[in-house]
Amino acid sequence: LQSLLFQSNFLVYILDGDLVRKGLSSDLDFSREGRKENIRRIGETSKLFTDAGFIIIVAAISPFRKDRSDVRNILDSDRFIEVYVDCPIEECERRDVKGQYKLARSGEILNFTGVSSPYEHPINPEIHLKTHIHAPEKCIAEIVDYLMDNKLVSLKKLNRPQQTNHERT
């Protein structure tokens, strides 16, 4: 998505949760309070970037509905698009290249979302992606369609991704 938007001459930046945790939020733990403050910082940073004309893609786990709602209020509702990346925990564990789920299951990582810390599913996200069913291209196309349908990006400016019939098994 970032590459597609960038190639279409949009200013776009990804705020990656892992990188934010290593820098801006390196002083925070994974307690409920630490997670809340981390998401607040991501929201405030996103606001600064969007005020400068950027499209911000936030790739972070935000496990609590209230925290997501608070960020929506920071950004104004029309600038916040909640994308629910829905994937069963079993598939997340299968895809886990860092081995974090295994460590969480053994108790070596505490407060791990979906294992020892809750995840509150969005009630009414703008976009609901099922990444265990659909290929990445289809998920990107769904986001692009939403952006164009809601006139958040211009059809003339955006080169649509190539959709494939490939579905994940």
Coordinates of N, CA and C in Angstrom, one line a residue:
L1 N 0.8 -1.2 0.0 CA 0.0 0.0 0.0 C 0.9 1.3 0.0
Q2 N 1.9 1.3 0.8 CA 2.8 2.4 0.9 C 3.4 2.6 -0.5
S3 N 3.9 1.6 -1.1 CA 4.6 1.7 -2.4 C 3.6 2.2 -3.4
L4 N 2.4 1.7 -3.4 CA 1.4 2.1 -4.4 C 1.1 3.6 -4.2
L5 N 0.9 4.0 -3.0 CA 0.6 5.4 -2.8 C 1.7 6.3 -3.2
F6 N 2.9 5.9 -2.8 CA 4.1 6.7 -3.1 C 4.4 6.8 -4.6
Q7 N 4.2 5.7 -5.3 CA 4.3 5.7 -6.8 C 3.3 6.6 -7.4
S8 N 2.2 6.8 -6.7 CA 1.2 7.7 -7.3 C 1.3 9.1 -6.8
N9 N 2.5 9.4 -6.3 CA 2.9 10.8 -5.9 C 2.2 11.3 -4.6
F10 N 1.8 10.4 -3.8 CA 1.3 10.8 -2.5 C 2.4 10.8 -1.5
L11 N 2.4 11.8 -0.5 CA 3.3 11.7 0.6 C 2.8 10.7 1.6
V12 N 3.5 9.7 1.8 CA 3.1 8.6 2.7 C 4.2 8.1 3.6
Y13 N 3.8 7.8 4.8 CA 4.8 7.3 5.8 C 4.1 6.2 6.6
I14 N 4.9 5.2 7.0 CA 4.5 4.1 7.8 C 5.0 4.3 9.2
L15 N 4.1 4.3 10.2 CA 4.5 4.3 11.6 C 4.4 2.8 12.0
D16 N 5.6 2.1 12.1 CA 5.6 0.7 12.5 C 5.7 0.6 14.0
G17 N 4.8 -0.2 14.5 CA 4.7 -0.3 16.0 C 6.0 -0.8 16.6
D18 N 6.7 -1.7 16.0 CA 8.0 -2.2 16.6 C 9.0 -1.1 16.6
L19 N 9.1 -0.3 15.5 CA 10.1 0.8 15.5 C 9.7 1.9 16.4
V20 N 8.4 2.2 16.6 CA 8.0 3.2 17.5 C 8.4 2.8 18.9
R21 N 8.2 1.5 19.2 CA 8.6 1.0 20.6 C 10.1 1.1 20.8
K22 N 10.9 1.0 19.8 CA 12.3 1.1 20.0 C 12.8 2.5 20.1
G23 N 12.0 3.5 19.7 CA 12.4 4.9 19.7 C 11.5 5.7 20.6
L24 N 10.5 6.3 20.0 CA 9.6 7.2 20.7 C 9.0 6.6 22.0
S25 N 8.7 5.4 22.0 CA 8.1 4.8 23.2 C 9.0 3.8 23.9
S26 N 10.3 3.9 23.8 CA 11.2 3.0 24.4 C 11.2 3.0 25.9
D27 N 10.6 4.1 26.5 CA 10.4 4.1 27.9 C 9.2 3.5 28.5
L28 N 8.4 2.9 27.6 CA 7.1 2.3 28.0 C 7.2 0.8 28.1
D29 N 6.4 0.2 29.0 CA 6.3 -1.2 29.1 C 5.0 -1.7 28.4
F30 N 4.7 -2.9 28.5 CA 3.5 -3.5 27.8 C 2.3 -3.6 28.8
S31 N 2.3 -2.9 29.9 CA 1.1 -2.9 30.7 C 0.0 -2.1 30.0
R32 N -1.2 -2.2 30.5 CA -2.3 -1.5 29.9 C -2.0 0.0 29.8
E33 N -1.4 0.6 30.8 CA -1.1 2.0 30.8 C 0.0 2.3 29.8
G34 N 1.0 1.4 29.7 CA 2.0 1.6 28.7 C 1.5 1.5 27.3
R35 N 0.6 0.6 27.1 CA 0.0 0.4 25.7 C -0.8 1.6 25.4
K36 N -1.6 2.1 26.3 CA -2.4 3.3 26.1 C -1.6 4.5 25.7
E37 N -0.5 4.7 26.4 CA 0.4 5.8 26.1 C 1.1 5.7 24.8
N38 N 1.5 4.4 24.5 CA 2.1 4.2 23.2 C 1.2 4.5 22.0
I39 N -0.1 4.1 22.1 CA -1.1 4.4 21.1 C -1.3 5.9 21.0
R40 N -1.4 6.6 22.2 CA -1.6 8.0 22.2 C -0.4 8.7 21.5
R41 N 0.8 8.3 21.7 CA 1.9 8.9 21.0 C 1.9 8.7 19.5
I42 N 1.5 7.5 19.1 CA 1.3 7.2 17.7 C 0.3 8.1 17.1
G43 N -0.8 8.3 17.8 CA -1.9 9.2 17.4 C -1.4 10.6 17.2
E44 N -0.7 11.1 18.2 CA -0.2 12.5 18.1 C 0.8 12.7 17.0
T45 N 1.7 11.7 16.8 CA 2.6 11.7 15.7 C 1.9 11.7 14.4
S46 N 0.9 10.8 14.3 CA 0.1 10.8 13.1 C -0.5 12.1 12.7
K47 N -1.0 12.8 13.8 CA -1.7 14.1 13.5 C -0.6 15.1 13.0
L48 N 0.6 15.1 13.5 CA 1.6 16.0 13.0 C 1.9 15.7 11.5
F49 N 2.0 14.5 11.2 CA 2.3 14.1 9.8 C 1.1 14.4 8.9
T50 N -0.2 14.1 9.3 CA -1.3 14.4 8.5 C -1.5 15.9 8.3
D51 N -1.2 16.7 9.3 CA -1.3 18.2 9.2 C -0.3 18.7 8.2
A52 N 0.8 17.9 8.0 CA 1.8 18.3 6.9 C 1.5 17.7 5.6
G53 N 0.3 17.0 5.4 CA -0.1 16.5 4.1 C 0.2 15.1 3.8
F54 N 0.7 14.4 4.8 CA 1.1 13.0 4.6 C -0.2 12.1 4.8
I55 N -0.1 10.9 4.1 CA -1.0 9.8 4.4 C -0.2 8.9 5.4
I56 N -0.7 8.6 6.5 CA 0.0 7.8 7.5 C -0.6 6.4 7.6
I57 N 0.2 5.4 7.4 CA -0.2 4.0 7.6 C 0.4 3.6 9.0
V58 N -0.5 3.3 9.9 CA 0.0 2.9 11.2 C -0.1 1.3 11.2
A59 N 1.0 0.7 11.4 CA 1.1 -0.7 11.5 C 1.5 -1.1 12.9
A60 N 0.5 -1.1 13.8 CA 0.7 -1.3 15.2 C -0.5 -2.0 15.8
I61 N -0.3 -2.9 16.8 CA -1.4 -3.5 17.5 C -1.9 -2.5 18.5
S62 N -3.2 -2.2 18.3 CA -3.9 -1.3 19.3 C -5.0 -2.2 19.9
P63 N -4.8 -2.8 21.0 CA -5.7 -3.9 21.5 C -7.0 -3.4 22.1
F64 N -7.0 -2.1 22.5 CA -8.2 -1.6 23.3 C -9.0 -0.6 22.5
R65 N -10.3 -0.8 22.4 CA -11.3 0.0 21.7 C -11.2 1.5 22.1
K66 N -11.1 1.7 23.4 CA -11.1 3.1 23.9 C -9.9 3.8 23.4
D67 N -8.7 3.2 23.3 CA -7.5 3.8 22.8 C -7.6 4.2 21.4
R68 N -8.3 3.3 20.6 CA -8.5 3.6 19.2 C -9.5 4.7 19.0
S69 N -10.5 4.8 19.9 CA -11.5 5.9 19.8 C -10.8 7.2 20.2
D70 N -9.9 7.1 21.2 CA -9.2 8.4 21.6 C -8.3 8.9 20.4
V71 N -7.7 8.0 19.7 CA -6.9 8.4 18.6 C -7.8 9.0 17.5
R72 N -8.9 8.4 17.2 CA -9.9 8.9 16.3 C -10.2 10.4 16.6
N73 N -10.4 10.7 17.9 CA -10.7 12.0 18.3 C -9.5 13.0 18.2
I74 N -8.3 12.5 18.3 CA -7.0 13.3 18.1 C -7.0 13.7 16.7
L75 N -7.3 12.8 15.8 CA -7.1 13.0 14.3 C -8.4 13.6 13.7
D76 N -9.5 13.7 14.3 CA -10.7 14.0 13.7 C -11.2 12.8 13.0
S77 N -12.5 12.5 13.2 CA -13.1 11.3 12.7 C -12.8 11.0 11.2
D78 N -12.9 12.1 10.4 CA -12.7 11.9 8.9 C -11.3 11.6 8.5
R79 N -10.3 11.7 9.4 CA -8.9 11.5 9.1 C -8.4 10.1 9.6
F80 N -9.3 9.4 10.3 CA -8.9 8.1 10.9 C -9.7 7.0 10.2
I81 N -9.0 6.1 9.6 CA -9.7 5.0 9.0 C -9.2 3.7 9.8
E82 N -10.2 3.1 10.5 CA -9.8 1.9 11.2 C -9.8 0.7 10.3
V83 N -8.7 0.1 10.1 CA -8.5 -1.1 9.3 C -8.3 -2.3 10.3
Y84 N -9.3 -3.2 10.3 CA -9.2 -4.4 11.1 C -8.6 -5.5 10.3
V85 N -7.3 -5.8 10.7 CA -6.6 -6.9 10.0 C -6.9 -8.1 10.8
D86 N -7.9 -8.8 10.3 CA -8.5 -10.0 11.0 C -7.8 -11.2 10.6
C87 N -7.2 -11.9 11.6 CA -6.5 -13.2 11.3 C -6.5 -14.0 12.6
P88 N -7.0 -15.3 12.5 CA -7.0 -16.1 13.6 C -5.6 -16.3 14.3
I89 N -5.7 -16.4 15.6 CA -4.4 -16.4 16.3 C -3.5 -17.6 15.9
E90 N -4.2 -18.7 15.5 CA -3.4 -19.9 15.0 C -2.6 -19.5 13.8
E91 N -3.2 -18.7 12.9 CA -2.5 -18.3 11.7 C -1.4 -17.3 12.1
C92 N -1.6 -16.4 13.0 CA -0.6 -15.5 13.5 C 0.6 -16.3 14.0
E93 N 0.3 -17.3 14.8 CA 1.4 -18.1 15.4 C 2.1 -18.8 14.2
R94 N 1.4 -19.3 13.2 CA 2.1 -20.0 12.1 C 3.0 -19.1 11.4
R95 N 2.6 -17.8 11.2 CA 3.4 -16.8 10.5 C 4.5 -16.2 11.3
D96 N 4.6 -16.4 12.6 CA 5.4 -15.7 13.5 C 6.9 -16.0 13.3
V97 N 7.6 -15.2 12.5 CA 9.0 -15.4 12.2 C 9.9 -15.1 13.4
K98 N 9.5 -14.3 14.3 CA 10.3 -13.9 15.5 C 10.2 -14.8 16.6
G99 N 9.2 -15.8 16.6 CA 9.1 -16.7 17.7 C 8.4 -16.1 18.9
Q100 N 7.8 -15.0 18.8 CA 7.2 -14.3 20.0 C 6.0 -15.1 20.6
Y101 N 5.2 -15.7 19.8 CA 4.1 -16.4 20.3 C 4.6 -17.6 21.2
K102 N 5.6 -18.3 20.7 CA 6.1 -19.4 21.4 C 6.6 -18.9 22.8
L103 N 7.3 -17.8 22.8 CA 7.8 -17.2 24.0 C 6.7 -16.8 24.9
A104 N 5.7 -16.2 24.4 CA 4.5 -15.8 25.2 C 3.8 -17.0 25.8
R105 N 3.6 -18.1 25.0 CA 3.0 -19.3 25.5 C 3.8 -19.9 26.6
S106 N 5.1 -19.8 26.6 CA 5.9 -20.4 27.6 C 6.0 -19.5 28.8
G107 N 5.5 -18.3 28.7 CA 5.5 -17.3 29.9 C 6.7 -16.4 29.9
E108 N 7.6 -16.5 28.8 CA 8.8 -15.7 28.8 C 8.5 -14.3 28.3
I109 N 7.4 -14.0 27.6 CA 6.9 -12.7 27.3 C 5.6 -12.5 28.0
L110 N 5.5 -11.5 28.8 CA 4.2 -11.2 29.5 C 3.4 -10.2 28.7
N111 N 2.1 -10.1 29.0 CA 1.2 -9.1 28.4 C 1.2 -9.2 26.9
F112 N 1.2 -10.3 26.3 CA 1.3 -10.5 24.9 C -0.1 -10.5 24.3
T113 N -0.4 -9.6 23.4 CA -1.8 -9.5 22.9 C -2.3 -10.8 22.3
G114 N -3.5 -11.2 22.7 CA -4.1 -12.5 22.2 C -3.7 -13.7 23.0
V115 N -2.6 -13.6 23.8 CA -2.2 -14.8 24.6 C -2.4 -14.5 26.1
S116 N -1.7 -13.5 26.6 CA -1.8 -13.2 28.0 C -2.4 -11.8 28.3
S117 N -2.8 -11.2 27.2 CA -3.4 -9.8 27.3 C -4.5 -9.8 26.3
P118 N -5.7 -9.2 26.6 CA -6.8 -9.3 25.7 C -6.7 -8.4 24.4
Y119 N -7.4 -8.8 23.4 CA -7.6 -7.9 22.2 C -9.1 -7.7 22.0
E120 N -9.5 -6.4 22.0 CA -10.9 -6.1 21.8 C -11.1 -5.8 20.3
H121 N -11.8 -6.7 19.6 CA -12.0 -6.6 18.2 C -12.8 -5.3 17.9
P122 N -12.5 -4.6 16.8 CA -13.3 -3.4 16.5 C -14.8 -3.8 16.2
I123 N -15.6 -2.9 16.6 CA -17.1 -3.1 16.5 C -17.5 -2.7 15.1
N124 N -17.0 -1.6 14.6 CA -17.5 -1.1 13.3 C -16.3 -0.4 12.5
P125 N -15.3 -1.2 12.1 CA -14.2 -0.6 11.4 C -14.6 -0.2 10.0
E126 N -13.9 0.8 9.5 CA -14.2 1.2 8.1 C -13.8 0.1 7.1
I127 N -12.8 -0.6 7.4 CA -12.3 -1.7 6.5 C -12.0 -2.9 7.4
H128 N -12.5 -4.1 6.9 CA -12.3 -5.3 7.6 C -11.6 -6.3 6.6
L129 N -10.3 -6.5 6.9 CA -9.5 -7.4 6.0 C -9.4 -8.8 6.7
K130 N -9.6 -9.8 5.9 CA -9.3 -11.2 6.4 C -8.1 -11.7 5.7
T131 N -7.0 -11.5 6.3 CA -5.7 -11.8 5.6 C -5.4 -13.3 5.6
H132 N -6.1 -14.1 6.3 CA -5.9 -15.5 6.3 C -6.7 -16.2 5.1
I133 N -7.6 -15.4 4.5 CA -8.4 -15.8 3.4 C -7.9 -15.2 2.1
H134 N -7.6 -13.9 2.1 CA -7.4 -13.2 0.9 C -5.9 -12.8 0.7
A135 N -5.5 -12.8 -0.5 CA -4.1 -12.5 -0.9 C -3.8 -11.0 -0.6
P136 N -2.6 -10.6 -0.3 CA -2.3 -9.2 0.0 C -2.8 -8.2 -1.1
E137 N -2.7 -8.6 -2.4 CA -3.2 -7.7 -3.4 C -4.7 -7.4 -3.3
K138 N -5.4 -8.4 -2.9 CA -6.9 -8.2 -2.7 C -7.1 -7.3 -1.5
C139 N -6.4 -7.4 -0.5 CA -6.5 -6.6 0.7 C -6.1 -5.1 0.4
I140 N -5.1 -4.9 -0.4 CA -4.6 -3.6 -0.8 C -5.7 -3.0 -1.7
A141 N -6.3 -3.8 -2.6 CA -7.3 -3.3 -3.5 C -8.5 -2.8 -2.7
E142 N -8.9 -3.5 -1.6 CA -10.0 -3.2 -0.8 C -9.8 -1.8 -0.1
I143 N -8.5 -1.6 0.4 CA -8.2 -0.3 1.0 C -8.3 0.8 -0.1
V144 N -7.7 0.6 -1.2 CA -7.7 1.6 -2.3 C -9.1 1.9 -2.7
D145 N -9.9 0.9 -2.8 CA -11.3 1.1 -3.2 C -12.0 2.0 -2.2
Y146 N -11.8 1.7 -0.9 CA -12.4 2.6 0.2 C -11.9 4.0 0.0
L147 N -10.6 4.2 -0.2 CA -10.0 5.5 -0.3 C -10.6 6.3 -1.4
M148 N -10.8 5.6 -2.6 CA -11.4 6.3 -3.8 C -12.9 6.5 -3.6
D149 N -13.6 5.5 -3.1 CA -15.0 5.6 -2.9 C -15.4 6.8 -2.0
N150 N -14.5 7.0 -1.0 CA -14.8 8.1 0.0 C -14.0 9.4 -0.4
K151 N -13.5 9.4 -1.7 CA -12.9 10.6 -2.2 C -11.7 11.1 -1.3
L152 N -11.0 10.2 -0.8 CA -9.8 10.5 0.0 C -8.5 10.5 -0.8
V153 N -8.6 9.8 -2.0 CA -7.6 9.9 -3.0 C -8.3 10.0 -4.3
S154 N -7.6 10.6 -5.3 CA -8.1 10.8 -6.6 C -7.9 9.6 -7.5
L155 N -8.9 9.2 -8.2 CA -8.7 8.1 -9.2 C -7.7 8.5 -10.2
K156 N -7.7 9.7 -10.7 CA -6.7 10.1 -11.7 C -5.3 10.0 -11.2
K157 N -5.1 10.2 -9.9 CA -3.7 10.2 -9.4 C -3.3 8.8 -9.0
L158 N -4.2 7.9 -8.6 CA -3.8 6.7 -8.1 C -3.8 5.6 -9.1
N159 N -2.7 4.8 -9.2 CA -2.6 3.7 -10.0 C -3.1 2.5 -9.2
R160 N -4.2 1.9 -9.6 CA -4.7 0.8 -8.9 C -3.8 -0.5 -8.9
P161 N -3.8 -1.2 -7.8 CA -3.0 -2.5 -7.8 C -3.6 -3.5 -8.7
Q162 N -2.7 -4.4 -9.2 CA -3.2 -5.5 -10.0 C -3.8 -6.5 -9.1
Q163 N -5.1 -6.8 -9.4 CA -5.7 -7.9 -8.6 C -5.5 -9.2 -9.3
T164 N -5.3 -10.2 -8.4 CA -5.2 -11.6 -8.9 C -6.3 -12.4 -8.4
N165 N -6.5 -13.6 -9.0 CA -7.5 -14.5 -8.5 C -6.9 -15.4 -7.4
H166 N -5.6 -15.2 -7.1 CA -4.9 -16.0 -6.1 C -5.6 -15.8 -4.8
E167 N -5.9 -16.8 -4.1 CA -6.4 -16.7 -2.7 C -5.5 -17.6 -1.9
R168 N -5.3 -17.2 -0.7 CA -4.5 -18.0 0.3 C -5.3 -19.2 0.6
T169 N -4.5 -20.3 0.9 CA -5.1 -21.5 1.4 C -4.7 -21.8 2.8

